[in-house]
Every structure is written in structure tokens, then in C-alpha cells.
Short mmCIF file of C-alpha atoms in Angstrom, two decimals:
data_model
loop_
_atom_site.label_atom_id
_atom_site.label_comp_id
_atom_site.label_asym_id
_atom_site.label_seq_id
_atom_site.Cartn_x
_atom_site.Cartn_y
_atom_site.Cartn_z
CA MET A 1 86.79 90.60 105.06
CA ALA A 2 88.97 90.31 108.17
CA MET A 3 85.93 89.36 110.27
CA MET A 4 84.82 86.79 107.70
CA ARG A 5 88.26 85.15 107.59
CA SER A 6 88.40 85.03 111.39
CA ALA A 7 85.03 83.31 111.50
CA VAL A 8 86.17 80.78 108.92
CA MET A 9 89.33 79.97 110.86
CA ALA A 10 87.40 79.75 114.15
CA ALA A 11 85.18 77.11 112.58
CA GLY A 12 88.26 74.98 112.00
CA LEU A 13 88.21 75.28 108.22
CA LEU A 14 91.37 74.98 106.15
CA ALA A 15 92.93 78.26 105.08
CA PHE A 16 95.76 78.76 102.63
CA LEU A 17 98.26 81.60 102.56
CA PRO A 18 96.40 84.95 102.71
CA ALA A 19 97.22 87.27 99.85
CA PRO A 20 99.35 90.23 100.43
CA ALA A 21 98.72 93.12 98.14
CA LYS A 22 101.11 93.78 95.29
CA ALA A 23 101.91 97.36 94.51
CA ASN A 24 101.69 99.74 91.62
CA ASP A 25 104.73 101.84 90.76
CA THR A 26 105.11 104.97 92.81
CA GLN A 27 107.86 107.53 93.13
CA ALA A 28 110.06 107.50 96.23
CA ALA A 29 112.79 109.59 97.80
CA LEU A 30 115.30 108.27 100.35
CA GLY A 31 115.02 110.47 103.42
CA LEU A 32 115.45 110.19 107.17
CA GLY A 33 113.26 107.42 108.52
CA GLY A 34 113.47 105.31 105.36
CA LEU A 35 111.60 105.47 102.10
CA ILE A 36 109.20 108.36 101.61
CA PHE A 37 106.65 107.96 98.84
CA GLU A 38 105.63 111.14 97.10
CA ARG A 39 103.93 112.52 94.02
CA SER A 40 105.80 113.46 90.85
CA ASP A 41 105.10 116.79 89.15
CA GLU A 42 107.45 116.05 86.25
CA ILE A 43 106.67 112.52 85.06
CA ALA A 44 103.36 111.47 83.54
CA MET A 45 102.12 107.91 83.16
CA GLU A 46 100.85 107.72 79.58
CA SER A 47 99.67 104.12 79.76
CA GLU A 48 99.38 101.13 82.05
CA ASP A 49 98.63 97.63 80.80
CA LEU A 50 97.92 95.36 83.76
CA TYR A 51 97.43 91.58 83.59
CA LEU A 52 96.27 89.66 86.68
CA SER A 53 95.97 85.89 86.99
CA HIS A 54 96.59 83.08 89.47
CA ASP A 55 100.03 82.40 88.03
CA LYS A 56 101.40 85.73 86.91
CA VAL A 57 101.10 89.46 87.39
CA ARG A 58 102.43 91.54 84.50
CA VAL A 59 102.28 95.29 84.18
CA ARG A 60 103.67 97.48 81.40
CA TYR A 61 103.92 101.24 81.91
CA THR A 62 104.80 104.04 79.52
CA TYR A 63 106.11 107.20 81.16
CA ARG A 64 107.01 110.58 79.72
CA ASN A 65 109.11 113.38 81.18
CA LEU A 66 107.10 116.57 80.70
CA THR A 67 110.04 118.90 81.35
CA SER A 68 112.84 120.09 79.05
CA LYS A 69 115.61 118.43 81.10
CA PRO A 70 116.45 114.84 82.06
CA VAL A 71 114.87 113.83 85.37
CA THR A 72 116.49 111.15 87.52
CA ILE A 73 114.42 109.78 90.38
CA LEU A 74 114.21 106.74 92.60
CA VAL A 75 111.22 104.65 91.61
CA ALA A 76 109.94 102.17 94.19
CA PHE A 77 107.78 99.09 94.06
CA PRO A 78 106.48 98.88 97.65
CA LEU A 79 105.24 95.71 99.31
CA PRO A 80 103.02 95.24 102.38
CA ASP A 81 104.60 95.54 105.80
CA VAL A 82 105.59 92.25 107.44
CA PRO A 83 104.16 90.70 109.57
CA LEU A 84 101.07 91.16 107.44
CA ASP A 85 98.45 93.30 109.11
CA GLY A 86 95.58 91.35 110.62
CA ARG A 87 97.17 87.91 110.14
CA ASP A 88 97.25 85.42 112.99
CA LEU A 89 100.92 85.14 113.96
CA GLU A 90 100.44 81.46 114.79
CA TRP A 91 100.01 80.96 111.05
CA ILE A 92 103.67 81.70 110.42
CA GLU A 93 103.54 81.45 106.60
CA SER A 94 100.64 83.89 106.39
CA ALA A 95 102.23 86.48 108.66
CA TYR A 96 105.75 86.32 107.19
CA PRO A 97 105.70 85.92 103.38
CA ASP A 98 108.94 85.37 101.48
CA TRP A 99 109.23 88.25 99.03
CA ASP A 100 112.19 86.56 97.35
CA ALA A 101 109.80 83.85 96.15
CA ILE A 102 107.79 86.15 93.89
CA GLY A 103 110.47 86.17 91.16
CA MET A 104 110.30 89.91 90.59
CA THR A 105 111.75 91.09 87.24
CA THR A 106 111.88 94.54 85.69
CA LYS A 107 112.67 95.67 82.17
CA VAL A 108 113.23 99.23 80.95
CA ASP A 109 112.73 99.72 77.22
CA GLY A 110 112.96 95.96 76.82
CA LYS A 111 116.22 95.48 78.76
CA GLN A 112 116.26 93.79 82.16
CA VAL A 113 117.52 95.95 85.01
CA GLU A 114 118.72 95.11 88.49
CA LEU A 115 116.54 95.97 91.46
CA LEU A 116 117.75 96.87 94.93
CA ARG A 117 115.76 95.49 97.84
CA ILE A 118 115.41 97.79 100.86
CA ASP A 119 114.06 96.52 104.20
CA VAL A 120 113.24 99.15 106.83
CA PRO A 121 112.36 97.92 110.36
CA LYS A 122 109.80 100.12 112.08
CA LEU A 123 108.27 100.41 115.50
CA GLY A 124 105.32 102.75 115.80
CA GLY A 125 106.14 104.07 112.34
CA LYS A 126 109.72 105.01 113.33
CA ASP A 127 112.81 103.55 111.65
CA ILE A 128 114.67 101.45 114.25
CA SER A 129 117.51 100.21 112.02
CA ALA A 130 120.14 101.74 114.32
CA ARG A 131 118.61 100.15 117.41
CA LEU A 132 118.59 96.68 115.87
CA LYS A 133 122.18 97.12 114.67
CA GLU A 134 123.16 98.13 118.17
CA ARG A 135 121.66 94.91 119.54
CA GLY A 136 123.05 92.81 116.69
CA TRP A 137 119.56 91.68 115.79
CA PRO A 138 118.35 90.73 112.28
CA VAL A 139 115.78 92.90 110.57
CA ARG A 140 113.95 89.88 109.12
CA TYR A 141 114.00 87.97 112.39
CA TRP A 142 111.57 85.28 111.19
CA GLN A 143 114.24 84.00 108.81
CA ASP A 144 116.80 83.59 111.59
CA GLU A 145 116.31 80.09 113.01
CA GLY A 146 118.27 80.82 116.17
CA PHE A 147 116.79 84.19 117.00
CA HIS A 148 114.11 83.01 119.43
CA ALA A 149 116.75 81.04 121.32
CA ARG A 150 118.82 84.22 121.58
CA LEU A 151 115.82 86.07 123.01
CA ALA A 152 115.16 83.27 125.48
CA ALA A 153 118.78 83.49 126.67
CA LEU A 154 118.51 87.19 127.59
CA SER A 155 118.75 88.10 131.24
CA ALA A 156 115.58 88.89 133.17
CA ASP A 157 116.59 92.57 133.35
CA ASP A 158 117.21 92.72 129.57
CA LYS A 159 113.86 91.09 128.87
CA SER A 160 112.04 93.52 131.12
CA GLU A 161 113.79 96.51 129.55
CA LEU A 162 113.13 95.42 125.97
CA VAL A 163 109.48 94.62 126.66
CA GLY A 164 109.12 98.02 128.29
CA GLU A 165 110.77 99.66 125.29
CA GLY A 166 108.23 97.99 123.02
CA LEU A 167 110.73 96.00 120.97
CA LEU A 168 109.48 92.71 122.38
CA SER A 169 106.23 91.28 123.63
CA ALA A 170 105.80 88.65 126.32
CA ASP A 171 102.36 87.42 125.23
CA GLN A 172 103.78 84.10 123.91
CA LEU A 173 101.48 84.29 120.88
CA THR A 174 103.84 82.29 118.68
CA GLY A 175 104.68 79.66 121.27
CA HIS A 176 107.86 81.45 122.43
CA GLU A 177 108.47 83.35 125.65
CA LEU A 178 109.16 86.55 123.72
CA ARG A 179 108.42 87.77 120.22
CA PRO A 180 109.57 90.88 118.28
CA LEU A 181 107.08 93.67 117.75
CA TRP A 182 108.65 95.61 114.90
CA THR A 183 107.35 95.49 111.34
CA VAL A 184 109.45 95.54 108.17
CA SER A 185 108.64 97.78 105.20
CA THR A 186 110.10 96.37 101.98
CA ALA A 187 110.46 97.96 98.57
CA PHE A 188 112.22 97.05 95.35
CA VAL A 189 113.84 100.25 94.09
CA ARG A 190 115.81 101.46 91.12
CA THR A 191 117.23 104.75 89.87
CA GLN A 192 115.57 105.77 86.64
CA THR A 193 116.43 108.61 84.27
CA PHE A 194 113.65 109.96 82.09
CA PRO A 195 114.93 111.89 79.03
CA PRO A 196 112.94 115.03 78.15
CA GLY A 197 109.96 114.36 75.91
CA LYS A 198 110.84 110.70 75.27
CA ALA A 199 108.58 107.78 76.15
CA VAL A 200 110.12 105.23 78.54
CA THR A 201 108.61 101.77 78.89
CA VAL A 202 108.89 99.89 82.19
CA GLU A 203 107.70 96.31 82.69
CA HIS A 204 107.28 94.36 85.92
CA ALA A 205 106.44 90.66 86.25
CA TYR A 206 106.14 88.43 89.30
CA GLU A 207 104.28 85.45 90.69
CA PRO A 208 101.36 86.51 92.88
CA MET A 209 100.99 85.19 96.40
CA ILE A 210 97.33 84.31 96.34
CA GLY A 211 95.25 83.37 99.37
CA GLY A 212 92.07 81.48 99.90
CA THR A 213 89.90 79.05 101.81
CA VAL A 214 88.34 75.65 101.24
CA THR A 215 84.81 76.83 102.01
CA SER A 216 82.92 80.06 101.51
CA ALA A 217 81.02 82.46 103.74
CA LEU A 218 78.70 82.98 100.75
CA ASP A 219 76.66 79.92 101.74
CA ARG A 220 73.08 81.00 102.33
CA GLU A 221 73.18 80.63 106.11
CA ALA A 222 76.17 83.01 106.37
CA ARG A 223 75.52 85.27 103.39
CA TYR A 224 73.61 88.05 105.12
CA GLU A 225 76.46 88.78 107.51
CA SER A 226 79.40 88.15 105.17
CA MET A 227 78.09 90.37 102.37
CA ALA A 228 77.61 93.40 104.64
CA GLY A 229 79.99 95.95 106.06
CA PRO A 230 83.13 97.72 104.79
CA ASP A 231 85.10 94.44 104.70
CA GLY A 232 82.29 92.28 103.33
CA TYR A 233 82.08 90.57 99.94
CA GLU A 234 79.94 93.34 98.45
CA ALA A 235 82.25 96.22 99.40
CA ARG A 236 85.55 94.45 98.79
CA TYR A 237 84.77 92.32 95.73
CA CYS A 238 81.50 93.86 94.46
CA VAL A 239 79.80 90.46 94.63
CA ASP A 240 76.33 90.93 93.14
CA GLY A 241 73.13 89.04 92.33
CA PRO A 242 74.33 87.30 89.14
CA PHE A 243 77.46 86.07 90.96
CA LEU A 244 75.38 84.71 93.84
CA ARG A 245 72.96 83.00 91.46
CA GLY A 246 75.88 81.35 89.70
CA TYR A 247 77.20 80.18 93.05
CA ASP A 248 73.80 78.84 94.13
CA ARG A 249 73.42 76.82 90.92
CA ARG A 250 76.66 75.03 91.76
CA ARG A 251 76.11 74.73 95.51
CA TYR A 252 72.39 73.94 95.92
CA THR A 253 69.73 71.69 94.40
CA ALA A 254 66.67 73.09 92.64
CA ASP A 255 64.60 72.76 95.84
CA GLY A 256 67.19 74.66 97.89
CA GLY A 257 69.05 71.80 99.54
CA ARG A 258 72.80 72.06 99.84
CA ILE A 259 74.74 69.57 97.75
CA GLU A 260 76.97 67.78 100.24
CA THR A 261 79.18 66.14 97.62
CA VAL A 262 80.67 69.46 96.51
CA MET A 263 82.63 72.17 98.25
CA PRO A 264 83.44 75.79 97.35
CA VAL A 265 87.08 76.87 97.05
CA GLU A 266 87.83 80.59 97.28
CA THR A 267 91.08 82.25 96.22
CA TRP A 268 91.94 85.93 96.50
CA LEU A 269 94.34 88.13 94.60
CA SER A 270 95.10 91.73 95.54
CA TYR A 271 96.94 94.49 93.67
CA VAL A 272 97.74 97.97 95.00
CA LEU A 273 96.57 100.23 92.19
CA ALA A 274 95.92 103.52 93.98
CA THR A 275 99.61 104.54 93.92
CA GLY A 276 99.24 104.89 90.15
CA ALA A 277 97.73 108.29 90.97
CA ASN A 278 101.10 109.52 92.29
CA TRP A 279 102.31 110.64 88.86
CA LYS A 280 101.57 113.89 87.07
CA GLY A 281 97.93 113.90 85.98
CA PRO A 282 95.74 110.86 85.24
CA ILE A 283 96.83 107.67 83.46
CA LYS A 284 96.04 108.54 79.86
CA ARG A 285 95.26 104.94 78.87
CA PHE A 286 94.68 102.14 81.37
CA LYS A 287 93.97 98.54 80.38
CA LEU A 288 93.14 95.77 82.84
CA THR A 289 93.04 92.09 81.93
CA VAL A 290 91.81 89.50 84.44
CA ASP A 291 92.37 85.85 83.54
CA LYS A 292 90.60 83.29 85.71
CA PRO A 293 91.94 79.71 86.13
CA GLY A 294 89.15 78.04 84.15
CA PRO A 295 85.76 78.66 82.50
CA GLN A 296 83.93 77.11 85.46
CA VAL A 297 85.45 79.56 87.95
CA LEU A 298 83.38 82.52 89.13
CA VAL A 299 85.18 85.86 89.40
CA SER A 300 84.24 89.17 90.98
CA LEU A 301 86.05 92.48 91.51
CA CYS A 302 85.22 96.16 91.76
CA MET A 303 86.00 97.53 88.31
CA ASP A 304 83.23 98.86 86.10
CA GLY A 305 83.25 98.21 82.37
CA LEU A 306 84.86 94.74 82.43
CA THR A 307 83.88 92.73 79.35
CA ARG A 308 84.33 89.01 78.74
CA VAL A 309 86.63 88.48 75.75
CA SER A 310 87.16 84.70 76.09
CA PRO A 311 85.86 81.88 78.32
CA THR A 312 88.40 82.88 81.00
CA ARG A 313 89.45 86.44 80.22
CA PHE A 314 87.93 89.84 81.02
CA GLU A 315 89.20 93.24 79.86
CA VAL A 316 88.50 96.94 80.28
CA VAL A 317 90.18 100.00 78.79
CA LYS A 318 89.87 103.44 80.42
CA THR A 319 91.16 106.86 79.38
CA ASP A 320 92.29 109.61 81.75
CA PHE A 321 92.01 107.12 84.58
CA GLU A 322 92.70 108.15 88.17
CA PRO A 323 92.65 105.08 90.42
CA THR A 324 91.06 105.68 93.81
CA ARG A 325 91.14 102.16 95.23
CA ASP A 326 93.14 98.98 95.01
CA ILE A 327 92.04 95.82 93.19
CA ASP A 328 90.80 92.81 95.15
CA ILE A 329 89.74 89.79 93.09
CA LEU A 330 87.63 86.87 94.28
CA PHE A 331 87.92 83.60 92.36
CA LEU A 332 85.42 80.96 93.44
CA GLU A 333 85.12 77.39 92.19
CA VAL A 334 82.72 74.69 93.39
CA VAL A 335 84.43 71.31 93.14
CA SER A 336 83.36 67.77 93.88
CA SER A 337 84.59 66.12 97.06
CA ASP A 338 87.11 64.11 95.03
CA GLY A 339 88.63 67.33 93.63
CA GLY A 340 86.86 67.49 90.25
CA SER A 341 84.83 70.46 89.06
#
């Protein structure tokens, strides 16, 4: 999909904020170098009820401690590294999302709990927190309005040294003389105690940061290329024949001519599901609900067994589920040029 998005942007078409993936719960331990995500041999995920829509992501887990003693661990909700991988840094909003804007809330057994946010700056996978502290530099440099001016004011020797060290780049990609090269790994974390044998319910809710384009590479002249490959519509969203026929009915006349008074609008939503396999054994009961914005909207994702339960809602329930891939959802609506459906 990265190649498709680049082609769309090169054609001068409007693009909205690309969607960073949201993450499933996974266990973490604080070690040297920052957060280390690992499997749990003591805690099982008995159920996961996941709801995905344009406006809200909600997930409700039930865990059980399989041992005879209380187990206290650090549970993390990881987010994508910033700047977002593969995003054009000239599109500042797409490269540097504001995680504070997602309104993340967590409840344990129905009671809201506080989350601690941890930001770990990395260069080549190595934690460079100490180096940034030594320089007096902010970890989230894109939120510091005066930081680029501070870089510009460095001496020529300092600039040369820092570029050589790899902390800075002189390619002027963002319109500045220098730009930082480190990424920031962010996670919301909490300490959680699981009593022996007792079910513990954990709920997360947040507003998704969806992405999209006002156009589609599924138009017939681009379809052959955009459907193919590991990042194409077929592999990423499992777009199939019925979806394409539904699109064509909205986009083309009966004799095959393109309707110029309408335009397709794509939006994307991603959710990191594969970390749900980090607990002891499979998820005993997994339920996914996908709610599209309206009955006229087409939707496609790679999840077998989805059944329509209302004009906008699809559901599937699986037992002993071991997720092997994340969820990427394509919503596609063909609207008239004046904004109507």
C-alpha cells in the first residue's frame, strides 16, 4: 500500500492523515534499552471483544492467572514509532501524530485506572535518552516550536559532529537546515496484579486516527497494479470481486464510462492484533465487530467468517483464536461532487 499511496500523492491528489496502527495489549518488562515486550506463561486471555469504527475503538479483555499465586506484571499498550514509518516528513501531521489526542481510557473490573505514558527515543534501535538529556534536547522534538532554531544556531563543528554521529541529517527534507533522525517509541503502561484463578476484566477505549484519500487506486485504469503485491489492496484489505463490482456500480455507467460527477473517498483504519498472541495459549473467545459509517459505504478487511448483522455492522466470533496478523480496514464511499452520497 505504500507504493499506492506514493503514486496518489505524486498525482497531486488530496490525502488526509495516514492511519497509524493501534495496538493490542501485550506484556512488557522494563529493562535496559527501554520497554521489552515478551510473552506471558502465567496469564491467559480468556476473551477479547473488539469494536472498530470511524469514531471509536473499544476492546474488552478477560484475563485469568493460571498459577496459584498473585502475579504482578507491567502491561503495555504500544503505539507505532514516531515519525511514522514510510510517511513523507513534509506532511508534518502524518509523520508526527499527537497520541494525547486519542483520549485513551482504561478500566479494570469496571473502575478507571491511571496510565503512565513512556516515550523512548531510539537511534538504530538503541535507547538514546541519556544522549538527548546530555544535549538538553526534547524527546518529542516536533512539539518544541523553537527546536529547529536551536539546531540552526549550532556551530559548524557541532553540526558536523552531530550529523556524523547520526543524530541529525542535513538533507533539508522538512525545509530546515537540519532535522533529527531519532524515532520515539511510545507505550501506555500500567502495573496490574492478577489474583490466582480469578477473572480480571480490562477495557480500553480511544478515538482512532484514521487515514484516507479523496480518490482511489481501484479505478479500472489503475486496478491491475494497485491490487497486486504484498502491499496491494488484495493482500492488505482482501479486496475481492464482489467489493470491486460494488465499487464499479457506483463509479461507472452501464456501458463502462466513468461517472465524472462522483468521486471515491477512501478511509483506512488499522489495529495491531498480533500481540494478542503474547499471552499463555490462544484467546479462548474472540469477537470482532466492525461498524462502517453508513449503509452506502463499502468495507473490506482480511478476517474470515464476518457476517452482516445490521446495515452497517459486521461481526465474527472465534474460539481458540491465535492472531497471526494485524487488522487493516478499508472503508470506501463514492460521493457526488457536491459531497452527497
